[in-house]
Every structure is written in C-alpha cells, then in structure tokens.
Amino acid sequence: KQEVTQIPAALSVPEGENLVLNCSFTDSAIYNLQWFRQDPGKGLTSLLLIQSSQREQTSGRLNASLDKSSGRSTLYIAASQPGDSATYLCAVRPTDSWGKLQFGAGTQVVVTP
Amino acid sequence: DAGVIQSPRHEVTEMGQEVTLRCKPISGHNSLFWYRQTMMRGLELLIYFNNNVPIDDSGMPEDRFSAKMPNASFSTLKIQPSEPRDSAVYFCASSLWPPDREWTGELFFGEGSRLTVL
C-alpha cells in the first residue's frame, strides 16, 4: 500500500530564507506527484504537478524535484515571505488507481517577518 | 471564473440527523471527487465520479454515507444518520479528464464544508 510521508510536520523560518519541504513515498509506481497549498479554513490549491518522467517543475519562486526511484520529492520556495505561511501537502497518483491520489499529512509552514 | 462551490460552509447538527452537503464543480470539468479531512487521518478520498457515473466508492466509510451526481453541475454527499465521528471537513474537487488524452490528475478543490456532529 502506498504511503506518503512529509517531514517535518511543522517548520518556522524568518522571512527571506529559502524553504525546503520534503515528501517521501513508498511505491515508485506513480503517474505523477502534486504539491498543494492549504490556507487555514480553505481548500487546497495545486502549486506544481510533476509527471513521473520529469525531474523537476518550476513556477516563479517555487521549484519541485522528483526522484521516483528513491521515492522522494522536494519543494523549494526561494526567498520566503510571510504570505507563504500555509500548510503544504504532497500527493502521488498511483498507477494502479486512476482517481485515487494519496496525500501526505502536510508540513505547516510559518514565515516570520 | 467560478471555482468549485460547496455548501454549506459550516454545519452543526445533532447525532442522528441527516446531513446533505452540496457541490457545484467547475463548468466543463467531467470528474468530481469527495474527500474528507480530519486531524487524525488527513485527507481521505470517499468517492469519485467520471461523467456523472460513480467509479470508486470504496472510501465511503459505511452505508450511512451516500453520494449522487444527477448531472454534470451538481453533486451531493449525504450522511444519514450522522454520528459525532463524522465531524470533519468535507471537500469536493473537480477535474477535467479529456477522453482522448491521459488525465493529468490535477484537482481543483472547493473551500470545504466543516461538519460538526454533536
């Protein structure tokens, strides 16, 4: 059974520092991996989607890498801002289940001014 | 453009009562997903539909839960009778699965319905 783990569960950094968020998964048979952001009391917003054939994806200050063979993905957020404070979740789409994304528990990030 | 719309945003009810949660997906999307989020279990997929047809309901906890999608623009999740352990945030998400291409898996979430069962 696919398991997705995000460590640490919480992270606090001063404004301007780069953020590094980790996601690991146990089964490398995936179509893709997504990173989401969730603000308190809100739904999830998709940030980046990396196909299994890709090594990384970039959008603005965000960069996500994927090492499928080792079961790891990393989300980098450059020059963090207080507005980046949120919970970040990763989710993998297993190849044996069309619609079932498997989510990690998330990393709660606080960026202090 | 309007995103996924869920109602009600908050629901407080007493054990044993029927609860109905509603979802309007993004226009043009043909796949709809119901998730439940709790502190203990995180995000769990309950059921998903493709072209209004339920594809996999193996995540529905028990027979007290039912979901329908009578048309492309509306879905309901019903809990009858409700129990305190059903307290959670219920999310609806929609996606576009082109019939002639591989599905990307990108999901668009609503803001959720927070259910409290006393």
Coordinates of N, CA, C and O in Angstrom, one line a residue, chain B residues 11-19 62 64-65 79-87 115-118:
Chain B
E11 N -21.7 23.4 9.1 CA -23.0 22.7 9.5 C -22.7 22.1 10.9 O -21.8 21.4 11.1
V12 N -23.6 22.5 11.8 CA -23.6 21.9 13.1 C -24.9 21.2 13.3 O -26.0 21.8 13.1
T13 N -24.9 19.9 13.7 CA -26.1 19.1 13.8 C -26.0 18.2 14.9 O -24.9 18.0 15.5
E14 N -27.1 17.6 15.3 CA -27.1 16.6 16.4 C -27.0 15.2 15.8 O -27.5 14.9 14.7
M15 N -26.4 14.4 16.6 CA -26.3 12.9 16.3 C -27.7 12.4 15.9 O -28.7 12.7 16.5
G16 N -27.7 11.7 14.8 CA -28.9 11.0 14.3 C -29.6 11.8 13.2 O -30.4 11.3 12.5
Q17 N -29.2 13.1 13.0 CA -29.8 13.9 12.0 C -29.2 13.6 10.6 O -28.0 13.1 10.5
E18 N -30.0 13.9 9.6 CA -29.5 13.7 8.2 C -28.7 15.0 7.8 O -29.1 16.1 8.1
V19 N -27.6 14.8 7.1 CA -26.8 15.9 6.7 C -26.6 15.8 5.2 O -26.3 14.7 4.7
E62 N -19.2 3.8 5.4 CA -20.2 2.8 5.7 C -21.5 3.2 5.0 O -21.5 4.2 4.4
R64 N -24.0 4.5 5.9 CA -24.7 5.8 6.3 C -24.3 6.9 5.3 O -25.0 7.9 5.3
F65 N -23.3 6.7 4.5 CA -22.8 7.7 3.6 C -23.3 7.3 2.2 O -23.2 6.1 1.7
I79 N -25.2 12.0 4.7 CA -24.9 11.2 5.8 C -26.2 11.0 6.6 O -26.8 12.0 7.0
Q80 N -26.6 9.8 6.7 CA -27.9 9.5 7.4 C -27.8 8.1 8.1 O -27.7 7.1 7.4
P81 N -27.9 8.0 9.4 CA -27.9 9.1 10.4 C -26.4 9.6 10.7 O -25.5 8.8 10.6
S82 N -26.3 10.8 11.0 CA -24.9 11.3 11.4 C -24.5 10.9 12.8 O -25.3 10.7 13.6
E83 N -23.2 10.8 12.9 CA -22.6 10.4 14.2 C -21.5 11.4 14.5 O -20.9 12.0 13.6
P84 N -21.1 11.6 15.8 CA -20.0 12.5 16.2 C -18.7 12.2 15.4 O -18.0 13.2 15.1
R85 N -18.4 11.0 15.1 CA -17.2 10.6 14.5 C -17.2 11.1 13.0 O -16.1 11.0 12.3
D86 N -18.3 11.5 12.5 CA -18.3 12.1 11.1 C -17.9 13.5 11.1 O -17.8 14.1 10.0
S87 N -17.6 14.1 12.2 CA -17.2 15.5 12.2 C -15.9 15.6 11.5 O -14.9 14.9 11.8
L115 N -18.2 20.1 9.1 CA -19.3 19.5 9.7 C -19.0 19.1 11.1 O -17.9 18.5 11.4
T116 N -19.9 19.5 12.0 CA -19.7 19.2 13.5 C -21.0 18.5 13.9 O -22.1 19.0 13.7
V117 N -20.8 17.2 14.4 CA -22.0 16.5 14.8 C -21.9 16.3 16.3 O -20.9 15.8 16.9
L118 N -22.9 16.9 17.0 CA -22.8 16.9 18.5 C -23.4 15.6 19.1 O -24.3 15.0 18.5

